[in-house]
PDB file of N, CA and C in Angstrom:
ATOM      1  N   UNK O   1      14.603 -23.541 -11.224  1.00 61.00           N
ATOM      2  CA  UNK O   1      13.844 -21.713 -10.993  1.00 61.00           C
ATOM      3  C   UNK O   1      15.112 -20.595  -9.744  1.00 61.00           C
ATOM      4  N   UNK O   2      14.334 -19.851 -11.130  1.00 69.00           N
ATOM      5  CA  UNK O   2      16.244 -18.538 -10.681  1.00 69.00           C
ATOM      6  C   UNK O   2      15.342 -17.959  -9.341  1.00 69.00           C
ATOM      7  N   UNK O   3      16.683 -17.935  -9.157  1.00 71.00           N
ATOM      8  CA  UNK O   3      16.679 -16.385  -8.249  1.00 71.00           C
ATOM      9  C   UNK O   3      16.438 -15.110  -8.466  1.00 71.00           C
ATOM     10  N   UNK O   4      14.723 -14.227  -7.435  1.00 70.00           N
ATOM     11  CA  UNK O   4      14.575 -13.083  -7.741  1.00 70.00           C
ATOM     12  C   UNK O   4      14.822 -11.734  -7.388  1.00 70.00           C
ATOM     13  N   UNK O   5      14.913 -10.775  -7.675  1.00 67.00           N
ATOM     14  CA  UNK O   5      15.438  -9.664  -6.223  1.00 67.00           C
ATOM     15  C   UNK O   5      14.258  -9.218  -6.795  1.00 67.00           C
ATOM     16  N   UNK O   6      13.029  -8.877  -5.206  1.00 71.00           N
ATOM     17  CA  UNK O   6      11.721  -7.629  -5.229  1.00 71.00           C
ATOM     18  C   UNK O   6      11.790  -7.264  -4.284  1.00 71.00           C
ATOM     19  N   UNK O   7      11.578  -5.702  -4.419  1.00 69.00           N
ATOM     20  CA  UNK O   7      11.483  -4.721  -3.440  1.00 69.00           C
ATOM     21  C   UNK O   7       9.748  -4.409  -3.334  1.00 69.00           C
ATOM     22  N   UNK O   8      10.001  -4.109  -2.194  1.00 67.00           N
ATOM     23  CA  UNK O   8       8.179  -3.221  -2.375  1.00 67.00           C
ATOM     24  C   UNK O   8       7.362  -2.965  -3.374  1.00 67.00           C
ATOM     25  N   UNK O   9       8.057  -1.586  -4.608  1.00 76.00           N
ATOM     26  CA  UNK O   9       7.200  -1.675  -5.379  1.00 76.00           C
ATOM     27  C   UNK O   9       7.324  -2.625  -6.148  1.00 76.00           C
ATOM     28  N   UNK O  10       7.724  -3.809  -6.086  1.00 82.00           N
ATOM     29  CA  UNK O  10       7.415  -4.950  -7.481  1.00 82.00           C
ATOM     30  C   UNK O  10       5.964  -5.836  -7.199  1.00 82.00           C
ATOM     31  N   UNK O  11       5.957  -5.441  -8.227  1.00 87.00           N
ATOM     32  CA  UNK O  11       4.205  -5.702  -8.761  1.00 87.00           C
ATOM     33  C   UNK O  11       4.709  -7.504  -8.651  1.00 87.00           C
ATOM     34  N   UNK O  12       5.488  -8.109  -9.051  1.00 87.00           N
ATOM     35  CA  UNK O  12       6.306 -10.151  -8.686  1.00 87.00           C
ATOM     36  C   UNK O  12       5.636  -9.483  -7.210  1.00 87.00           C
ATOM     37  N   UNK O  13       5.625  -8.988  -6.652  1.00 87.00           N
ATOM     38  CA  UNK O  13       6.103  -9.364  -5.063  1.00 87.00           C
ATOM     39  C   UNK O  13       4.265  -8.674  -4.464  1.00 87.00           C
ATOM     40  N   UNK O  14       3.753  -8.147  -4.704  1.00 91.00           N
ATOM     41  CA  UNK O  14       2.597  -8.175  -4.184  1.00 91.00           C
ATOM     42  C   UNK O  14       1.447  -9.116  -4.560  1.00 91.00           C
ATOM     43  N   UNK O  15       1.798  -9.940  -6.047  1.00 91.00           N
ATOM     44  CA  UNK O  15       1.411 -10.814  -6.416  1.00 91.00           C
ATOM     45  C   UNK O  15       1.366 -12.526  -5.424  1.00 91.00           C
ATOM     46  N   UNK O  16       2.956 -12.760  -5.815  1.00 88.00           N
ATOM     47  CA  UNK O  16       3.572 -13.439  -5.135  1.00 88.00           C
ATOM     48  C   UNK O  16       2.507 -13.048  -3.411  1.00 88.00           C
ATOM     49  N   UNK O  17       2.431 -12.059  -3.214  1.00 90.00           N
ATOM     50  CA  UNK O  17       2.691 -11.325  -1.002  1.00 90.00           C
ATOM     51  C   UNK O  17       0.427 -12.065  -1.306  1.00 90.00           C
ATOM     52  N   UNK O  18      -0.463 -11.695  -2.674  1.00 94.00           N
ATOM     53  CA  UNK O  18      -1.041 -11.952  -2.682  1.00 94.00           C
ATOM     54  C   UNK O  18      -1.623 -14.226  -3.060  1.00 94.00           C
ATOM     55  N   UNK O  19      -0.562 -14.593  -4.105  1.00 94.00           N
ATOM     56  CA  UNK O  19      -0.729 -15.787  -3.963  1.00 94.00           C
ATOM     57  C   UNK O  19      -1.512 -16.526  -2.948  1.00 94.00           C
ATOM     58  N   UNK O  20       0.187 -16.212  -1.348  1.00 93.00           N
ATOM     59  CA  UNK O  20       0.445 -16.309  -0.984  1.00 93.00           C
ATOM     60  C   UNK O  20      -0.712 -16.536   0.429  1.00 93.00           C
ATOM     61  N   UNK O  21      -1.310 -14.901   0.428  1.00 95.00           N
ATOM     62  CA  UNK O  21      -2.694 -15.180   1.398  1.00 95.00           C
ATOM     63  C   UNK O  21      -4.159 -16.280   0.338  1.00 95.00           C
ATOM     64  N   UNK O  22      -3.471 -16.261  -0.761  1.00 97.00           N
ATOM     65  CA  UNK O  22      -4.999 -16.909  -1.248  1.00 97.00           C
ATOM     66  C   UNK O  22      -6.067 -16.120  -1.732  1.00 97.00           C
ATOM     67  N   UNK O  23      -5.628 -14.716  -2.141  1.00 96.00           N
ATOM     68  CA  UNK O  23      -6.516 -13.474  -2.808  1.00 96.00           C
ATOM     69  C   UNK O  23      -6.240 -13.311  -3.451  1.00 96.00           C
ATOM     70  N   UNK O  24      -7.516 -12.409  -3.994  1.00 96.00           N
ATOM     71  CA  UNK O  24      -6.335 -11.228  -5.549  1.00 96.00           C
ATOM     72  C   UNK O  24      -5.779 -10.533  -4.684  1.00 96.00           C
ATOM     73  N   UNK O  25      -4.651  -9.582  -5.874  1.00 94.00           N
ATOM     74  CA  UNK O  25      -4.152  -8.377  -5.838  1.00 94.00           C
ATOM     75  C   UNK O  25      -5.515  -7.117  -5.228  1.00 94.00           C
ATOM     76  N   UNK O  26      -6.400  -6.990  -5.562  1.00 93.00           N
ATOM     77  CA  UNK O  26      -6.853  -6.651  -5.356  1.00 93.00           C
ATOM     78  C   UNK O  26      -7.772  -6.789  -4.017  1.00 93.00           C
ATOM     79  N   UNK O  27      -7.305  -7.601  -3.394  1.00 94.00           N
ATOM     80  CA  UNK O  27      -8.649  -8.050  -2.205  1.00 94.00           C
ATOM     81  C   UNK O  27      -7.814  -7.821  -0.890  1.00 94.00           C
ATOM     82  N   UNK O  28      -6.147  -6.811  -1.359  1.00 93.00           N
ATOM     83  CA  UNK O  28      -5.262  -6.511  -0.713  1.00 93.00           C
ATOM     84  C   UNK O  28      -5.183  -5.326  -0.123  1.00 93.00           C
ATOM     85  N   UNK O  29      -5.051  -4.688   1.365  1.00 92.00           N
ATOM     86  CA  UNK O  29      -4.173  -3.637   1.706  1.00 92.00           C
ATOM     87  C   UNK O  29      -2.803  -3.166   1.895  1.00 92.00           C
ATOM     88  N   UNK O  30      -2.520  -3.112   0.889  1.00 92.00           N
ATOM     89  CA  UNK O  30      -0.745  -2.435   1.317  1.00 92.00           C
ATOM     90  C   UNK O  30      -0.580  -0.754   1.739  1.00 92.00           C
ATOM     91  N   UNK O  31      -0.329  -1.171   3.596  1.00 91.00           N
ATOM     92  CA  UNK O  31       0.953   0.301   4.560  1.00 91.00           C
ATOM     93  C   UNK O  31       0.860   0.455   4.291  1.00 91.00           C
ATOM     94  N   UNK O  32       1.377   1.383   4.235  1.00 90.00           N
ATOM     95  CA  UNK O  32       2.735   2.710   4.451  1.00 90.00           C
ATOM     96  C   UNK O  32       3.034   3.893   4.131  1.00 90.00           C
ATOM     97  N   UNK O  33       4.474   4.643   4.830  1.00 88.00           N
ATOM     98  CA  UNK O  33       4.388   5.690   4.911  1.00 88.00           C
ATOM     99  C   UNK O  33       5.644   6.252   4.133  1.00 88.00           C
ATOM    100  N   UNK O  34       5.804   6.281   2.519  1.00 84.00           N
ATOM    101  CA  UNK O  34       6.489   6.375   1.593  1.00 84.00           C
ATOM    102  C   UNK O  34       6.019   5.927   0.409  1.00 84.00           C
ATOM    103  N   UNK O  35       5.483   7.143  -0.187  1.00 80.00           N
ATOM    104  CA  UNK O  35       4.345   7.273  -1.258  1.00 80.00           C
ATOM    105  C   UNK O  35       5.062   6.826  -2.897  1.00 80.00           C
ATOM    106  N   UNK O  36       6.958   6.641  -2.756  1.00 80.00           N
ATOM    107  CA  UNK O  36       7.160   6.413  -3.330  1.00 80.00           C
ATOM    108  C   UNK O  36       7.708   4.523  -3.776  1.00 80.00           C
ATOM    109  N   UNK O  37       7.283   4.168  -3.102  1.00 84.00           N
ATOM    110  CA  UNK O  37       7.063   2.677  -2.816  1.00 84.00           C
ATOM    111  C   UNK O  37       6.083   2.735  -2.472  1.00 84.00           C
ATOM    112  N   UNK O  38       5.916   2.402  -1.424  1.00 88.00           N
ATOM    113  CA  UNK O  38       4.096   1.462  -0.575  1.00 88.00           C
ATOM    114  C   UNK O  38       2.547   1.372  -1.631  1.00 88.00           C
ATOM    115  N   UNK O  39       2.732   3.235  -1.737  1.00 88.00           N
ATOM    116  CA  UNK O  39       1.726   4.001  -1.840  1.00 88.00           C
ATOM    117  C   UNK O  39       1.635   3.011  -3.833  1.00 88.00           C
ATOM    118  N   UNK O  40       3.341   3.809  -4.030  1.00 87.00           N
ATOM    119  CA  UNK O  40       2.588   3.467  -5.405  1.00 87.00           C
ATOM    120  C   UNK O  40       2.642   2.320  -6.612  1.00 87.00           C
ATOM    121  N   UNK O  41       3.673   0.878  -4.942  1.00 90.00           N
ATOM    122  CA  UNK O  41       3.073  -0.324  -5.306  1.00 90.00           C
ATOM    123  C   UNK O  41       1.819  -0.474  -5.690  1.00 90.00           C
ATOM    124  N   UNK O  42       0.904   0.175  -4.891  1.00 93.00           N
ATOM    125  CA  UNK O  42      -0.682  -0.697  -4.292  1.00 93.00           C
ATOM    126  C   UNK O  42      -1.007  -0.155  -5.444  1.00 93.00           C
ATOM    127  N   UNK O  43      -1.326   0.712  -6.238  1.00 92.00           N
ATOM    128  CA  UNK O  43      -1.479   1.418  -7.110  1.00 92.00           C
ATOM    129  C   UNK O  43      -1.415   0.647  -8.514  1.00 92.00           C
ATOM    130  N   UNK O  44      -0.345   0.701  -8.358  1.00 90.00           N
ATOM    131  CA  UNK O  44      -0.298   0.001  -9.117  1.00 90.00           C
ATOM    132  C   UNK O  44       0.195  -1.182 -10.319  1.00 90.00           C
ATOM    133  N   UNK O  45      -0.893  -2.893  -8.327  1.00 92.00           N
ATOM    134  CA  UNK O  45      -1.365  -3.590  -9.223  1.00 92.00           C
ATOM    135  C   UNK O  45      -3.219  -3.783  -8.126  1.00 92.00           C
ATOM    136  N   UNK O  46      -3.293  -2.555  -7.920  1.00 94.00           N
ATOM    137  CA  UNK O  46      -5.017  -2.597  -8.550  1.00 94.00           C
ATOM    138  C   UNK O  46      -5.624  -2.732  -6.575  1.00 94.00           C
ATOM    139  N   UNK O  47      -4.712  -3.091  -5.595  1.00 95.00           N
ATOM    140  CA  UNK O  47      -4.610  -2.955  -4.189  1.00 95.00           C
ATOM    141  C   UNK O  47      -5.236  -1.949  -4.197  1.00 95.00           C
ATOM    142  N   UNK O  48      -5.629  -1.953  -2.599  1.00 94.00           N
ATOM    143  CA  UNK O  48      -6.597  -0.789  -1.301  1.00 94.00           C
ATOM    144  C   UNK O  48      -4.250  -0.287  -1.081  1.00 94.00           C
ATOM    145  N   UNK O  49      -4.432   1.066  -0.887  1.00 93.00           N
ATOM    146  CA  UNK O  49      -3.013   1.637  -0.369  1.00 93.00           C
ATOM    147  C   UNK O  49      -3.812   2.801   1.006  1.00 93.00           C
ATOM    148  N   UNK O  50      -3.300   2.790   1.577  1.00 93.00           N
ATOM    149  CA  UNK O  50      -3.267   3.245   2.821  1.00 93.00           C
ATOM    150  C   UNK O  50      -2.225   3.154   3.755  1.00 93.00           C
ATOM    151  N   UNK O  51      -2.296   4.921   3.357  1.00 91.00           N
ATOM    152  CA  UNK O  51      -0.976   5.920   4.235  1.00 91.00           C
ATOM    153  C   UNK O  51      -1.551   5.763   5.643  1.00 91.00           C
ATOM    154  N   UNK O  52       0.033   5.779   6.160  1.00 91.00           N
ATOM    155  CA  UNK O  52       0.709   6.208   6.873  1.00 91.00           C
ATOM    156  C   UNK O  52       1.343   7.266   7.855  1.00 91.00           C
ATOM    157  N   UNK O  53       0.637   8.973   7.632  1.00 86.00           N
ATOM    158  CA  UNK O  53       1.309   9.614   8.113  1.00 86.00           C
ATOM    159  C   UNK O  53       2.638  10.318   9.589  1.00 86.00           C
ATOM    160  N   UNK O  54       1.868   9.039   9.969  1.00 77.00           N
ATOM    161  CA  UNK O  54       3.251   9.491  10.565  1.00 77.00           C
ATOM    162  C   UNK O  54       4.407   9.060  10.550  1.00 77.00           C
ATOM    163  N   UNK O  55       5.488   8.477   9.812  1.00 66.00           N
ATOM    164  CA  UNK O  55       6.636   7.838   8.839  1.00 66.00           C
ATOM    165  C   UNK O  55       7.111   8.823   8.367  1.00 66.00           C
ATOM    166  N   UNK O  56       7.743   9.091   6.825  1.00 72.00           N
ATOM    167  CA  UNK O  56       8.322   9.336   6.559  1.00 72.00           C
ATOM    168  C   UNK O  56       7.541  10.833   6.314  1.00 72.00           C
ATOM    169  N   UNK O  57       6.079  10.773   6.224  1.00 74.00           N
ATOM    170  CA  UNK O  57       5.510  11.621   5.398  1.00 74.00           C
ATOM    171  C   UNK O  57       4.276  12.513   6.536  1.00 74.00           C
ATOM    172  N   UNK O  58       4.646  14.221   6.310  1.00 74.00           N
ATOM    173  CA  UNK O  58       3.673  14.731   6.593  1.00 74.00           C
ATOM    174  C   UNK O  58       2.172  14.441   5.927  1.00 74.00           C
ATOM    175  N   UNK O  59       0.763  14.139   6.771  1.00 78.00           N
ATOM    176  CA  UNK O  59      -0.148  14.080   5.840  1.00 78.00           C
ATOM    177  C   UNK O  59      -0.406  15.132   4.706  1.00 78.00           C
ATOM    178  N   UNK O  60      -0.329  16.281   4.812  1.00 78.00           N
ATOM    179  CA  UNK O  60      -0.305  17.231   3.629  1.00 78.00           C
ATOM    180  C   UNK O  60       1.344  16.651   2.634  1.00 78.00           C
ATOM    181  N   UNK O  61       1.435  15.855   2.543  1.00 80.00           N
ATOM    182  CA  UNK O  61       3.026  15.548   1.505  1.00 80.00           C
ATOM    183  C   UNK O  61       1.507  14.063   0.031  1.00 80.00           C
ATOM    184  N   UNK O  62       1.309  13.450   1.866  1.00 82.00           N
ATOM    185  CA  UNK O  62       0.185  12.202   0.265  1.00 82.00           C
ATOM    186  C   UNK O  62      -1.400  13.308  -0.448  1.00 82.00           C
ATOM    187  N   UNK O  63      -2.023  14.552   0.538  1.00 81.00           N
ATOM    188  CA  UNK O  63      -2.734  14.843  -0.361  1.00 81.00           C
ATOM    189  C   UNK O  63      -2.164  16.190  -2.117  1.00 81.00           C
ATOM    190  N   UNK O  64      -0.765  16.302  -1.635  1.00 82.00           N
ATOM    191  CA  UNK O  64      -0.171  16.721  -2.739  1.00 82.00           C
ATOM    192  C   UNK O  64       0.634  15.478  -4.172  1.00 82.00           C
ATOM    193  N   UNK O  65       0.438  14.069  -3.664  1.00 83.00           N
ATOM    194  CA  UNK O  65       0.700  13.422  -4.635  1.00 83.00           C
ATOM    195  C   UNK O  65      -0.281  12.999  -5.554  1.00 83.00           C
ATOM    196  N   UNK O  66       0.450  13.260  -7.220  1.00 85.00           N
ATOM    197  CA  UNK O  66      -0.141  12.245  -8.446  1.00 85.00           C
ATOM    198  C   UNK O  66      -1.314  11.104  -7.776  1.00 85.00           C
ATOM    199  N   UNK O  67      -2.578  11.195  -8.210  1.00 81.00           N
ATOM    200  CA  UNK O  67      -3.213  10.058  -8.471  1.00 81.00           C
ATOM    201  C   UNK O  67      -2.551   8.995  -8.731  1.00 81.00           C
ATOM    202  N   UNK O  68      -1.463   8.796  -9.018  1.00 77.00           N
ATOM    203  CA  UNK O  68      -0.963   7.143  -9.049  1.00 77.00           C
ATOM    204  C   UNK O  68       0.579   6.990  -8.221  1.00 77.00           C
ATOM    205  N   UNK O  69      -0.215   7.234  -6.967  1.00 80.00           N
ATOM    206  CA  UNK O  69       0.654   7.360  -5.914  1.00 80.00           C
ATOM    207  C   UNK O  69      -0.357   7.784  -4.698  1.00 80.00           C
ATOM    208  N   UNK O  70      -1.198   8.562  -4.948  1.00 88.00           N
ATOM    209  CA  UNK O  70      -1.679   8.055  -4.141  1.00 88.00           C
ATOM    210  C   UNK O  70      -2.960   7.435  -2.584  1.00 88.00           C
ATOM    211  N   UNK O  71      -2.943   7.313  -2.463  1.00 92.00           N
ATOM    212  CA  UNK O  71      -2.956   6.470  -1.027  1.00 92.00           C
ATOM    213  C   UNK O  71      -4.584   6.792  -1.152  1.00 92.00           C
ATOM    214  N   UNK O  72      -5.520   5.875  -1.496  1.00 92.00           N
ATOM    215  CA  UNK O  72      -7.010   5.664  -1.526  1.00 92.00           C
ATOM    216  C   UNK O  72      -7.205   6.079  -0.333  1.00 92.00           C
ATOM    217  N   UNK O  73      -6.518   6.441   1.196  1.00 91.00           N
ATOM    218  CA  UNK O  73      -6.975   5.470   2.850  1.00 91.00           C
ATOM    219  C   UNK O  73      -5.652   6.870   3.408  1.00 91.00           C
ATOM    220  N   UNK O  74      -6.311   8.409   4.393  1.00 89.00           N
ATOM    221  CA  UNK O  74      -4.254   8.151   4.928  1.00 89.00           C
ATOM    222  C   UNK O  74      -5.310   8.211   6.449  1.00 89.00           C
ATOM    223  N   UNK O  75      -4.001   7.889   7.422  1.00 89.00           N
ATOM    224  CA  UNK O  75      -4.690   7.107   8.694  1.00 89.00           C
ATOM    225  C   UNK O  75      -3.121   8.594   9.845  1.00 89.00           C
ATOM    226  N   UNK O  76      -3.854   8.993  10.022  1.00 86.00           N
ATOM    227  CA  UNK O  76      -2.688   9.300  11.335  1.00 86.00           C
ATOM    228  C   UNK O  76      -1.247   9.173  12.657  1.00 86.00           C
ATOM    229  N   UNK O  77      -1.049   7.936  11.985  1.00 85.00           N
ATOM    230  CA  UNK O  77      -1.040   6.952  12.706  1.00 85.00           C
ATOM    231  C   UNK O  77      -1.572   4.868  13.282  1.00 85.00           C
ATOM    232  N   UNK O  78      -0.433   4.200  12.567  1.00 85.00           N
ATOM    233  CA  UNK O  78      -1.065   2.802  12.510  1.00 85.00           C
ATOM    234  C   UNK O  78      -1.934   2.423  13.664  1.00 85.00           C
ATOM    235  N   UNK O  79      -2.258   3.300  14.600  1.00 86.00           N
ATOM    236  CA  UNK O  79      -2.763   2.793  16.203  1.00 86.00           C
ATOM    237  C   UNK O  79      -4.452   2.939  15.401  1.00 86.00           C
ATOM    238  N   UNK O  80      -4.579   3.890  14.111  1.00 87.00           N
ATOM    239  CA  UNK O  80      -6.670   4.302  14.031  1.00 87.00           C
ATOM    240  C   UNK O  80      -5.999   2.948  12.550  1.00 87.00           C
ATOM    241  N   UNK O  81      -5.150   1.447  12.420  1.00 87.00           N
ATOM    242  CA  UNK O  81      -5.262   0.474  12.035  1.00 87.00           C
ATOM    243  C   UNK O  81      -6.687  -0.578  11.909  1.00 87.00           C
ATOM    244  N   UNK O  82      -6.530  -0.653  13.981  1.00 88.00           N
ATOM    245  CA  UNK O  82      -7.883  -1.745  13.555  1.00 88.00           C
ATOM    246  C   UNK O  82      -8.732  -1.250  13.482  1.00 88.00           C
ATOM    247  N   UNK O  83      -9.027  -0.061  14.559  1.00 86.00           N
ATOM    248  CA  UNK O  83     -10.484   1.325  14.007  1.00 86.00           C
ATOM    249  C   UNK O  83     -11.643   1.089  12.269  1.00 86.00           C
ATOM    250  N   UNK O  84      -9.910   1.296  11.431  1.00 80.00           N
ATOM    251  CA  UNK O  84     -10.149   1.683  10.455  1.00 80.00           C
ATOM    252  C   UNK O  84     -10.305  -0.131   9.144  1.00 80.00           C
ATOM    253  N   UNK O  85      -9.622  -0.680  10.046  1.00 75.00           N
ATOM    254  CA  UNK O  85     -10.820  -2.898   9.767  1.00 75.00           C
ATOM    255  C   UNK O  85     -11.263  -3.604   9.458  1.00 75.00           C
ATOM    256  N   UNK O  86     -11.632  -2.201  11.421  1.00 79.00           N
ATOM    257  CA  UNK O  86     -13.320  -2.825  11.704  1.00 79.00           C
ATOM    258  C   UNK O  86     -14.600  -2.739  11.039  1.00 79.00           C
ATOM    259  N   UNK O  87     -13.885  -1.127  10.733  1.00 72.00           N
ATOM    260  CA  UNK O  87     -15.808  -0.629  10.493  1.00 72.00           C
ATOM    261  C   UNK O  87     -15.599  -0.508   8.975  1.00 72.00           C
ATOM    262  N   UNK O  88     -14.201  -1.769   8.014  1.00 62.00           N
ATOM    263  CA  UNK O  88     -14.574  -1.512   6.091  1.00 62.00           C
ATOM    264  C   UNK O  88     -14.823  -3.270   6.299  1.00 62.00           C
ATOM    265  N   UNK O  89     -14.890  -4.158   7.749  1.00 54.00           N
ATOM    266  CA  UNK O  89     -14.325  -5.591   7.856  1.00 54.00           C
ATOM    267  C   UNK O  89     -15.260  -6.477   6.713  1.00 54.00           C
TER     268      UNK O  89
END
């Protein structure tokens, strides 16, 4: 097997994570603060895109994105993630 270098935007990486977790990519949530990386990867792989607005960009940056990069959900900090996941349960 040949080595393959992948990064966060890689659909190969997303699919590897899904395979490792034994779920379909559509059942994954990708959480991140970079629309060009995490949000684009989630959207391209049909995963749930959750933006965290306390990192690289503020909330308004995420709302101005084109549909292929915009998150499904935007939260104002990672501390909100457990509550979000519990409600979506």
